[in-house]
Amino acid sequence: MIKERGRVTVREKVNRHKSISIILLLLLTIPFMSGCWDRVEINDLAIVTAASIDKKDDGSIELSIQVFIPKSISSGGGEGGPSQGAGGATTLVKSDVGSNLSEALSKLQGKVPRKVFWGHCKVFVFGEGLAKEGIQEQLDFLLRHPQPRERANVYVSKGKGKAILESLPPLENYSGEVIKELSDLHLGLRVTLHNLDEMLTGNSQAVALPFIKILPPAKGEAKLQGIPYIFGTALFERDKMTGTMTEKETRGLLWLKDDMESYTVTLKPEGIEGLISINPISSRVRIIPYIVNGNWRVSVKVDTEGTVIQNGTKLNLTVPKSLKIAERTYQKDVEKRIRLTLLHLQGNGDDVIGLAKEFYRKYPKQFSEAENDWERIFEEMEVEVDVTSHIRRQGYINKPAGLPEKEVKDR
Amino acid sequence: MEKGKISSLQMAFMLYPTIVATAILGIPSVTAKFAKTDFWMSPIFASFIGYLTVYLAVKLHKLYPGQTIIQYSEQIIGRWLGKIIGFLFLSFYIQVTGLIVREYAEFVVDSFLIDTPIIVVMASMVLLCAFVVHGGLEGLGRGALLFIPVFLIPQIILFILVFPDLEFKNIFPVLANGVMPPLKGSIVPGGWYTEFFLISFLLPFLVDKKKGMRYGMMTVFAVMATLVIVNLVVLFVLGPTTSSKVYPLMNVARYISFADFFEHMESFIMAIWVVGAFVKISVFFYATALGTAQWLKLTDYRPIVWPLGIFIVITGFWSISNSMDLERYNVNAFPFYGAVIQTLLPLLLLLIAMISNKNKKNKQSNTTDAPMK
Amino acid sequence: MKWAAFLSTAFIAILIILYEWPKLKQKSAKDKLALVSLLLIGLLLSMFHLQEMAGPTSWIEAFFRPLGEFMER
């Protein structure tokens, strides 16, 4: 009996010893569990939705950030969605100056009671003034810092970028969202931070960024209720802005970059009264570089399909002959747009299409030899544009609307 | 000393994350620096040193079954020279483990735990690995088997989600400057492949020793395939900017935006990194602990796991004052150091062992032949 | 001399000894000696400013310098 009891106590002792050491170990791990140093609470963060970088006249950098106000969204429980009452802005804009971007940011942090968080910033706007003097130095911050996303879109604004952030568009919650949505519609170029980095380090050393400005508010709207919109393209040589392209030329660039999605081509068939509008549904663009006997040439092959969305002529498009006329006009029009853009780009020597890259990929040796001379080669390059166009669909009516049967051509 | 047994499948699953974990994150950028757009070929060239290393380890183990390099090096070239070789191996493994821990912690601190002192990240990982190693090889093998899905599935998901962003044209021009650039680029991944020599610390404990060679070779192939795929994905997404990134795969994961919904995929990379680094450090740690115990002829390796953990943390700091130092070391010295210790030295040992064995056999056959006459 | 590092290493060393000693009792003196001497080496090393000090890593880098130069070219 006694012996047995002794054995039990020994075992108990061992058990107790073990459990104490386990508890001690568990206690030791507690300080590491919370991740104290990097604890981030969402209500300690100022979430940046858009940022703009401008250059002041005295050479200092002005950083403006558009910060999301969480209170503005959470208020509407029963009202259904965010309440946008008088002065109920969902964002606020703060700005500060410094000798470079990070200094401006550290000063700006002093004005915002929460820690600035870049992870959700989807829009970076460079002011025109800064763009003209070079963006590379400030870009370094955006690519080096772990928070800003490579996926964020980059823009150049006419005038100061801060004005874009300050506008309070009526339709969307904040202006950063407006620009981002417009980019998603492929109305202008869409360039991410990564694309910008790639263009700057790539062979052609030329950059194209979407150029935005504010559409002034209509009558009766509040002063700040302008909407920013993309109205062209800013052209860069290396990291300095050298010129712009109009909206029309930008569309040609979109054709060349195979990024045509959501707008309409309106054309006037030769010798026929009225206009036809076509919506390009799909397009395939191939850029084929050639070097023949030391001549650098490029052939652009476009294969596009469209749908008729308005027919203001008297042509009956169900008849093959009329359809041919419309298709040919469509083809001519696309070619004309592409030629217009090429004319502009070759005139300035801005290879924003990335032809240098295409040549490098196909003829690495020849390109490496001629690399220093690339701008001249590009300016003098012969470009063949070859468009094949098809109209595939005609919509819900098969004859021009509201036209008596006998007036329709080629019944 | 080690009573546990592992299967050769477990061995493969221990080695695979060991090589891949740190090779997919930073190495693509280093390779791209040398090989430009051809850097996806470099892992293929580099894999030959992997096959060679596995072959050497298995051959040596066949000659001295049930022993690790620390033990049989003494038998091959005598006690004192063997001890020196053993010391070279142990100092190599302690130092490399320290650097791996530092590399792991640098990435964690660089991108996630920015304000956390790096020593905390390093020490907690080493502590965790020390527990695993203390638990024995069997626990480590099972852990590796358990964690392999956590390591593989995020990679697969990542590659699927990034698919819309791939620009396949980035692969051109292929071999614009001949084979030399990708060959030079293969030197650094080659250093990683030499780590396959760790297999010599695992072979003695295999249940199915015959399959050791086959599974070792298959692991080399799997590693090669993974590295080629990762390099191709990085190339297709980042193109010419790859060489300017410190952690290219991280940039790829951040770039994902699938259906406007799957975004901010860094946590996947983090899962791969932490799990992979955990297995990697544990395997290295195990080799170090077992080797040290065998070198000192101790009865058990478990007690010295803890002081070795302190050593590992210390070498993780020793003469590396910043992350740039670490990267430079990994490019300029590690590939050669690794190849000398883990491939050339075993090759030498194998040659000596084969020659002396032949001599011995000749003598034996001579002596057995003699009385016959 | 970095006191914080040294003291925390000493603290960890004591914990290790407390944890391992009961198990080491039935083992040979060699095992005990190995554990204690390894801990002492670690303790000694923890007293220096290791990050700025030359050590195995920088020696190896210096040793492979010619090959390293080839990589930098």
PDB file of C-alpha atoms in Angstrom, chain A residues 25-254:
ATOM      1  CA  LEU A  25       6.415  28.118 -22.006  1.00  0.00           C
ATOM      2  CA  LEU A  26       2.938  29.219 -22.991  1.00  0.00           C
ATOM      3  CA  LEU A  27       3.333  32.365 -20.931  1.00  0.00           C
ATOM      4  CA  LEU A  28       6.616  33.050 -22.688  1.00  0.00           C
ATOM      5  CA  THR A  29       4.972  32.977 -26.086  1.00  0.00           C
ATOM      6  CA  ILE A  30       2.288  35.517 -25.155  1.00  0.00           C
ATOM      7  CA  PRO A  31       4.339  38.615 -25.891  1.00  0.00           C
ATOM      8  CA  PHE A  32       5.005  37.308 -29.393  1.00  0.00           C
ATOM      9  CA  MET A  33       1.422  36.433 -30.190  1.00  0.00           C
ATOM     10  CA  SER A  34       0.055  39.935 -30.426  1.00  0.00           C
ATOM     11  CA  GLY A  35       2.680  41.113 -32.893  1.00  0.00           C
ATOM     12  CA  CYS A  36       2.883  44.273 -30.803  1.00  0.00           C
ATOM     13  CA  TRP A  37       5.279  46.172 -32.985  1.00  0.00           C
ATOM     14  CA  ASP A  38       3.276  45.960 -36.124  1.00  0.00           C
ATOM     15  CA  ARG A  39      -0.209  45.924 -34.750  1.00  0.00           C
ATOM     16  CA  VAL A  40      -2.368  47.886 -37.150  1.00  0.00           C
ATOM     17  CA  GLU A  41      -5.937  48.756 -36.343  1.00  0.00           C
ATOM     18  CA  ILE A  42      -8.103  49.851 -39.206  1.00  0.00           C
ATOM     19  CA  ASN A  43      -9.272  52.886 -37.266  1.00  0.00           C
ATOM     20  CA  ASP A  44      -5.685  54.046 -36.990  1.00  0.00           C
ATOM     21  CA  LEU A  45      -5.283  54.218 -40.748  1.00  0.00           C
ATOM     22  CA  ALA A  46      -5.895  57.046 -43.141  1.00  0.00           C
ATOM     23  CA  ILE A  47      -6.693  55.188 -46.347  1.00  0.00           C
ATOM     24  CA  VAL A  48      -5.437  57.108 -49.344  1.00  0.00           C
ATOM     25  CA  THR A  49      -7.698  56.743 -52.375  1.00  0.00           C
ATOM     26  CA  ALA A  50      -5.793  59.000 -54.734  1.00  0.00           C
ATOM     27  CA  ALA A  51      -2.655  61.074 -54.631  1.00  0.00           C
ATOM     28  CA  SER A  52      -1.263  63.861 -56.728  1.00  0.00           C
ATOM     29  CA  ILE A  53       2.255  65.130 -57.021  1.00  0.00           C
ATOM     30  CA  ASP A  54       2.890  68.687 -58.201  1.00  0.00           C
ATOM     31  CA  LYS A  55       5.898  70.874 -58.556  1.00  0.00           C
ATOM     32  CA  LYS A  56       5.785  74.353 -57.089  1.00  0.00           C
ATOM     33  CA  ASP A  57       7.414  77.323 -58.732  1.00  0.00           C
ATOM     34  CA  ASP A  58      10.207  77.310 -56.168  1.00  0.00           C
ATOM     35  CA  GLY A  59      11.097  73.743 -57.124  1.00  0.00           C
ATOM     36  CA  SER A  60       9.566  72.057 -54.094  1.00  0.00           C
ATOM     37  CA  ILE A  61       7.263  69.061 -54.410  1.00  0.00           C
ATOM     38  CA  GLU A  62       3.671  69.304 -53.301  1.00  0.00           C
ATOM     39  CA  LEU A  63       2.006  66.056 -52.341  1.00  0.00           C
ATOM     40  CA  SER A  64      -1.756  65.970 -52.025  1.00  0.00           C
ATOM     41  CA  ILE A  65      -3.617  62.953 -50.800  1.00  0.00           C
ATOM     42  CA  GLN A  66      -7.275  62.196 -50.948  1.00  0.00           C
ATOM     43  CA  VAL A  67      -8.163  60.404 -47.734  1.00  0.00           C
ATOM     44  CA  PHE A  68     -11.277  58.366 -47.269  1.00  0.00           C
ATOM     45  CA  ILE A  69     -13.550  59.393 -44.391  1.00  0.00           C
ATOM     46  CA  PRO A  70     -14.995  56.175 -42.963  1.00  0.00           C
ATOM     47  CA  LYS A  71     -17.752  57.962 -41.037  1.00  0.00           C
ATOM     48  CA  SER A  72     -19.348  59.208 -44.244  1.00  0.00           C
ATOM     49  CA  ILE A  73     -20.092  55.710 -45.507  1.00  0.00           C
ATOM     50  CA  SER A  74     -21.140  53.967 -42.314  1.00  0.00           C
ATOM     51  CA  SER A  75     -23.921  56.422 -41.448  1.00  0.00           C
ATOM     52  CA  GLY A  76     -26.564  55.188 -43.844  1.00  0.00           C
ATOM     53  CA  GLY A  77     -28.049  52.084 -42.276  1.00  0.00           C
ATOM     54  CA  GLY A  78     -31.741  52.435 -43.070  1.00  0.00           C
ATOM     55  CA  GLU A  79     -31.313  55.169 -45.603  1.00  0.00           C
ATOM     56  CA  GLY A  80     -29.803  52.771 -48.062  1.00  0.00           C
ATOM     57  CA  GLY A  81     -26.233  53.433 -48.978  1.00  0.00           C
ATOM     58  CA  PRO A  82     -24.011  56.352 -48.247  1.00  0.00           C
ATOM     59  CA  SER A  83     -25.775  59.582 -47.506  1.00  0.00           C
ATOM     60  CA  GLN A  84     -24.485  62.372 -49.657  1.00  0.00           C
ATOM     61  CA  GLY A  85     -26.109  65.318 -47.946  1.00  0.00           C
ATOM     62  CA  ALA A  86     -24.915  68.876 -47.914  1.00  0.00           C
ATOM     63  CA  GLY A  87     -21.204  68.863 -47.274  1.00  0.00           C
ATOM     64  CA  GLY A  88     -21.305  65.097 -46.882  1.00  0.00           C
ATOM     65  CA  ALA A  89     -18.097  64.515 -48.763  1.00  0.00           C
ATOM     66  CA  THR A  90     -16.635  61.052 -48.440  1.00  0.00           C
ATOM     67  CA  THR A  91     -13.067  62.172 -48.785  1.00  0.00           C
ATOM     68  CA  LEU A  92     -10.873  64.997 -47.721  1.00  0.00           C
ATOM     69  CA  VAL A  93      -7.826  66.372 -49.430  1.00  0.00           C
ATOM     70  CA  LYS A  94      -4.689  67.362 -47.558  1.00  0.00           C
ATOM     71  CA  SER A  95      -1.464  68.548 -48.985  1.00  0.00           C
ATOM     72  CA  ASP A  96       1.984  69.682 -47.973  1.00  0.00           C
ATOM     73  CA  VAL A  97       5.245  70.621 -49.626  1.00  0.00           C
ATOM     74  CA  GLY A  98       8.729  69.252 -49.250  1.00  0.00           C
ATOM     75  CA  SER A  99      11.951  69.015 -51.185  1.00  0.00           C
ATOM     76  CA  ASN A 100      10.912  65.587 -52.434  1.00  0.00           C
ATOM     77  CA  LEU A 101       7.979  63.238 -52.211  1.00  0.00           C
ATOM     78  CA  SER A 102       8.896  61.468 -49.000  1.00  0.00           C
ATOM     79  CA  GLU A 103       9.696  64.684 -47.194  1.00  0.00           C
ATOM     80  CA  ALA A 104       6.355  66.118 -48.250  1.00  0.00           C
ATOM     81  CA  LEU A 105       4.746  62.923 -46.991  1.00  0.00           C
ATOM     82  CA  SER A 106       6.413  63.070 -43.607  1.00  0.00           C
ATOM     83  CA  LYS A 107       5.271  66.674 -43.200  1.00  0.00           C
ATOM     84  CA  LEU A 108       1.803  65.752 -44.387  1.00  0.00           C
ATOM     85  CA  GLN A 109       1.620  62.963 -41.838  1.00  0.00           C
ATOM     86  CA  GLY A 110       1.766  65.657 -39.195  1.00  0.00           C
ATOM     87  CA  LYS A 111      -1.517  67.042 -40.475  1.00  0.00           C
ATOM     88  CA  VAL A 112      -3.394  63.768 -40.575  1.00  0.00           C
ATOM     89  CA  PRO A 113      -4.152  62.182 -37.212  1.00  0.00           C
ATOM     90  CA  ARG A 114      -4.033  58.659 -38.626  1.00  0.00           C
ATOM     91  CA  LYS A 115      -1.218  56.721 -40.250  1.00  0.00           C
ATOM     92  CA  VAL A 116      -1.208  57.258 -43.995  1.00  0.00           C
ATOM     93  CA  PHE A 117      -1.858  53.942 -45.741  1.00  0.00           C
ATOM     94  CA  TRP A 118      -1.103  53.600 -49.464  1.00  0.00           C
ATOM     95  CA  GLY A 119      -2.297  50.048 -50.026  1.00  0.00           C
ATOM     96  CA  HIS A 120      -5.606  51.096 -51.559  1.00  0.00           C
ATOM     97  CA  CYS A 121      -4.424  54.058 -53.558  1.00  0.00           C
ATOM     98  CA  LYS A 122      -5.428  53.301 -57.118  1.00  0.00           C
ATOM     99  CA  VAL A 123      -4.768  56.669 -58.710  1.00  0.00           C
ATOM    100  CA  PHE A 124      -1.573  58.670 -58.908  1.00  0.00           C
ATOM    101  CA  VAL A 125      -1.748  62.018 -60.682  1.00  0.00           C
ATOM    102  CA  PHE A 126       1.358  63.865 -61.759  1.00  0.00           C
ATOM    103  CA  GLY A 127       0.877  67.600 -62.239  1.00  0.00           C
ATOM    104  CA  GLU A 128       1.797  68.962 -65.650  1.00  0.00           C
ATOM    105  CA  GLY A 129       4.586  71.099 -64.194  1.00  0.00           C
ATOM    106  CA  LEU A 130       6.286  68.164 -62.517  1.00  0.00           C
ATOM    107  CA  ALA A 131       5.814  65.983 -65.573  1.00  0.00           C
ATOM    108  CA  LYS A 132       7.658  68.502 -67.717  1.00  0.00           C
ATOM    109  CA  GLU A 133      10.648  68.476 -65.387  1.00  0.00           C
ATOM    110  CA  GLY A 134      10.841  64.726 -64.956  1.00  0.00           C
ATOM    111  CA  ILE A 135       8.989  62.177 -62.860  1.00  0.00           C
ATOM    112  CA  GLN A 136      11.709  59.600 -62.335  1.00  0.00           C
ATOM    113  CA  GLU A 137      12.889  60.918 -58.980  1.00  0.00           C
ATOM    114  CA  GLN A 138       9.408  60.777 -57.453  1.00  0.00           C
ATOM    115  CA  LEU A 139       8.580  57.473 -59.130  1.00  0.00           C
ATOM    116  CA  ASP A 140      11.367  55.853 -57.147  1.00  0.00           C
ATOM    117  CA  PHE A 141       9.398  56.379 -53.942  1.00  0.00           C
ATOM    118  CA  LEU A 142       6.263  54.788 -55.368  1.00  0.00           C
ATOM    119  CA  LEU A 143       8.099  51.684 -56.591  1.00  0.00           C
ATOM    120  CA  ARG A 144      10.345  51.318 -53.550  1.00  0.00           C
ATOM    121  CA  HIS A 145       7.756  51.710 -50.802  1.00  0.00           C
ATOM    122  CA  PRO A 146       6.080  48.389 -50.000  1.00  0.00           C
ATOM    123  CA  GLN A 147       2.573  49.838 -49.833  1.00  0.00           C
ATOM    124  CA  PRO A 148       1.752  51.520 -53.179  1.00  0.00           C
ATOM    125  CA  ARG A 149       0.509  48.958 -55.681  1.00  0.00           C
ATOM    126  CA  GLU A 150       2.102  48.363 -59.032  1.00  0.00           C
ATOM    127  CA  ARG A 151      -1.436  48.033 -60.315  1.00  0.00           C
ATOM    128  CA  ALA A 152      -2.360  51.645 -59.476  1.00  0.00           C
ATOM    129  CA  ASN A 153      -3.141  53.811 -62.484  1.00  0.00           C
ATOM    130  CA  VAL A 154      -0.976  56.784 -63.358  1.00  0.00           C
ATOM    131  CA  TYR A 155      -2.157  60.031 -64.948  1.00  0.00           C
ATOM    132  CA  VAL A 156      -0.922  63.459 -65.877  1.00  0.00           C
ATOM    133  CA  SER A 157      -3.214  66.364 -65.172  1.00  0.00           C
ATOM    134  CA  LYS A 158      -3.557  69.594 -67.057  1.00  0.00           C
ATOM    135  CA  GLY A 159      -2.571  72.238 -64.576  1.00  0.00           C
ATOM    136  CA  LYS A 160      -2.263  71.146 -60.986  1.00  0.00           C
ATOM    137  CA  GLY A 161      -3.102  67.649 -59.938  1.00  0.00           C
ATOM    138  CA  LYS A 162      -4.464  68.839 -56.618  1.00  0.00           C
ATOM    139  CA  ALA A 163      -7.475  70.379 -58.363  1.00  0.00           C
ATOM    140  CA  ILE A 164      -8.442  66.975 -59.688  1.00  0.00           C
ATOM    141  CA  LEU A 165      -8.473  65.502 -56.215  1.00  0.00           C
ATOM    142  CA  GLU A 166     -10.422  68.427 -54.802  1.00  0.00           C
ATOM    143  CA  SER A 167     -13.293  68.139 -57.224  1.00  0.00           C
ATOM    144  CA  LEU A 168     -16.420  66.543 -55.788  1.00  0.00           C
ATOM    145  CA  PRO A 169     -18.098  64.684 -58.623  1.00  0.00           C
ATOM    146  CA  PRO A 170     -21.810  64.097 -58.085  1.00  0.00           C
ATOM    147  CA  LEU A 171     -22.031  60.582 -59.464  1.00  0.00           C
ATOM    148  CA  GLU A 172     -19.236  58.719 -57.759  1.00  0.00           C
ATOM    149  CA  ASN A 173     -18.114  58.929 -54.165  1.00  0.00           C
ATOM    150  CA  TYR A 174     -14.856  60.682 -54.920  1.00  0.00           C
ATOM    151  CA  SER A 175     -12.853  61.878 -57.876  1.00  0.00           C
ATOM    152  CA  GLY A 176     -10.215  59.157 -57.663  1.00  0.00           C
ATOM    153  CA  GLU A 177     -12.959  56.605 -58.304  1.00  0.00           C
ATOM    154  CA  VAL A 178     -14.171  58.592 -61.314  1.00  0.00           C
ATOM    155  CA  ILE A 179     -10.821  58.528 -63.059  1.00  0.00           C
ATOM    156  CA  LYS A 180     -10.286  54.900 -62.270  1.00  0.00           C
ATOM    157  CA  GLU A 181     -13.696  53.964 -63.672  1.00  0.00           C
ATOM    158  CA  LEU A 182     -13.035  55.984 -66.815  1.00  0.00           C
ATOM    159  CA  SER A 183      -9.789  54.095 -67.287  1.00  0.00           C
ATOM    160  CA  ASP A 184     -11.607  50.812 -66.842  1.00  0.00           C
ATOM    161  CA  LEU A 185     -13.853  51.782 -69.734  1.00  0.00           C
ATOM    162  CA  HIS A 186     -10.762  52.021 -71.955  1.00  0.00           C
ATOM    163  CA  LEU A 187     -11.681  55.484 -73.110  1.00  0.00           C
ATOM    164  CA  GLY A 188      -8.129  56.630 -72.888  1.00  0.00           C
ATOM    165  CA  LEU A 189      -4.872  54.908 -72.274  1.00  0.00           C
ATOM    166  CA  ARG A 190      -4.678  52.845 -69.169  1.00  0.00           C
ATOM    167  CA  VAL A 191      -1.217  52.836 -67.678  1.00  0.00           C
ATOM    168  CA  THR A 192      -0.332  51.205 -64.391  1.00  0.00           C
ATOM    169  CA  LEU A 193       2.659  52.006 -62.260  1.00  0.00           C
ATOM    170  CA  HIS A 194       4.237  48.795 -63.493  1.00  0.00           C
ATOM    171  CA  ASN A 195       3.614  49.691 -67.145  1.00  0.00           C
ATOM    172  CA  LEU A 196       5.216  53.060 -66.531  1.00  0.00           C
ATOM    173  CA  ASP A 197       8.262  51.389 -65.013  1.00  0.00           C
ATOM    174  CA  GLU A 198       8.420  49.007 -67.953  1.00  0.00           C
ATOM    175  CA  MET A 199       8.163  51.816 -70.518  1.00  0.00           C
ATOM    176  CA  LEU A 200      10.844  53.856 -68.806  1.00  0.00           C
ATOM    177  CA  THR A 201      13.293  50.965 -68.600  1.00  0.00           C
ATOM    178  CA  GLY A 202      12.324  49.503 -71.971  1.00  0.00           C
ATOM    179  CA  ASN A 203      13.978  49.942 -75.325  1.00  0.00           C
ATOM    180  CA  SER A 204      11.997  52.854 -76.696  1.00  0.00           C
ATOM    181  CA  GLN A 205      12.493  55.200 -73.738  1.00  0.00           C
ATOM    182  CA  ALA A 206       9.197  56.879 -74.502  1.00  0.00           C
ATOM    183  CA  VAL A 207       6.137  57.009 -72.311  1.00  0.00           C
ATOM    184  CA  ALA A 208       2.505  57.837 -72.922  1.00  0.00           C
ATOM    185  CA  LEU A 209       0.242  58.608 -69.994  1.00  0.00           C
ATOM    186  CA  PRO A 210      -3.428  59.543 -69.996  1.00  0.00           C
ATOM    187  CA  PHE A 211      -3.939  63.287 -69.744  1.00  0.00           C
ATOM    188  CA  ILE A 212      -6.836  64.410 -67.595  1.00  0.00           C
ATOM    189  CA  LYS A 213      -8.575  67.675 -66.863  1.00  0.00           C
ATOM    190  CA  ILE A 214     -11.701  68.818 -65.123  1.00  0.00           C
ATOM    191  CA  LEU A 215     -14.950  69.251 -66.962  1.00  0.00           C
ATOM    192  CA  PRO A 216     -16.326  72.511 -65.534  1.00  0.00           C
ATOM    193  CA  PRO A 217     -19.547  72.093 -63.545  1.00  0.00           C
ATOM    194  CA  ALA A 218     -22.795  72.676 -65.372  1.00  0.00           C
ATOM    195  CA  LYS A 219     -25.034  75.559 -64.417  1.00  0.00           C
ATOM    196  CA  GLY A 220     -26.679  75.126 -61.043  1.00  0.00           C
ATOM    197  CA  GLU A 221     -24.090  72.691 -59.763  1.00  0.00           C
ATOM    198  CA  ALA A 222     -21.848  73.569 -56.875  1.00  0.00           C
ATOM    199  CA  LYS A 223     -18.509  75.065 -57.740  1.00  0.00           C
ATOM    200  CA  LEU A 224     -16.455  71.971 -56.991  1.00  0.00           C
ATOM    201  CA  GLN A 225     -18.764  69.542 -58.737  1.00  0.00           C
ATOM    202  CA  GLY A 226     -16.720  69.270 -61.882  1.00  0.00           C
ATOM    203  CA  ILE A 227     -15.902  65.843 -63.225  1.00  0.00           C
ATOM    204  CA  PRO A 228     -12.376  64.930 -64.172  1.00  0.00           C
ATOM    205  CA  TYR A 229     -12.107  63.222 -67.535  1.00  0.00           C
ATOM    206  CA  ILE A 230      -9.466  61.834 -69.825  1.00  0.00           C
ATOM    207  CA  PHE A 231      -9.100  64.068 -72.843  1.00  0.00           C
ATOM    208  CA  GLY A 232      -5.923  62.975 -74.482  1.00  0.00           C
ATOM    209  CA  THR A 233      -2.473  61.618 -73.975  1.00  0.00           C
ATOM    210  CA  ALA A 234       0.655  63.126 -72.502  1.00  0.00           C
ATOM    211  CA  LEU A 235       3.811  62.133 -74.341  1.00  0.00           C
ATOM    212  CA  PHE A 236       7.116  61.716 -72.564  1.00  0.00           C
ATOM    213  CA  GLU A 237      10.636  61.440 -73.780  1.00  0.00           C
ATOM    214  CA  ARG A 238      12.379  59.433 -71.100  1.00  0.00           C
ATOM    215  CA  ASP A 239      10.773  60.796 -67.938  1.00  0.00           C
ATOM    216  CA  LYS A 240      10.051  64.306 -69.166  1.00  0.00           C
ATOM    217  CA  MET A 241       6.794  65.334 -70.712  1.00  0.00           C
ATOM    218  CA  THR A 242       7.319  66.805 -74.151  1.00  0.00           C
ATOM    219  CA  GLY A 243       3.879  67.131 -75.675  1.00  0.00           C
ATOM    220  CA  THR A 244       0.311  66.016 -75.805  1.00  0.00           C
ATOM    221  CA  MET A 245      -1.988  64.249 -78.186  1.00  0.00           C
ATOM    222  CA  THR A 246      -5.595  65.114 -78.758  1.00  0.00           C
ATOM    223  CA  GLU A 247      -8.457  62.786 -78.056  1.00  0.00           C
ATOM    224  CA  LYS A 248      -8.728  61.882 -81.726  1.00  0.00           C
ATOM    225  CA  GLU A 249      -5.071  60.967 -81.980  1.00  0.00           C
ATOM    226  CA  THR A 250      -5.347  59.032 -78.748  1.00  0.00           C
ATOM    227  CA  ARG A 251      -7.952  56.795 -80.349  1.00  0.00           C
ATOM    228  CA  GLY A 252      -5.495  55.948 -83.088  1.00  0.00           C
ATOM    229  CA  LEU A 253      -2.988  55.097 -80.384  1.00  0.00           C
ATOM    230  CA  LEU A 254      -5.559  52.852 -78.742  1.00  0.00           C
TER     231      LEU A 254
END
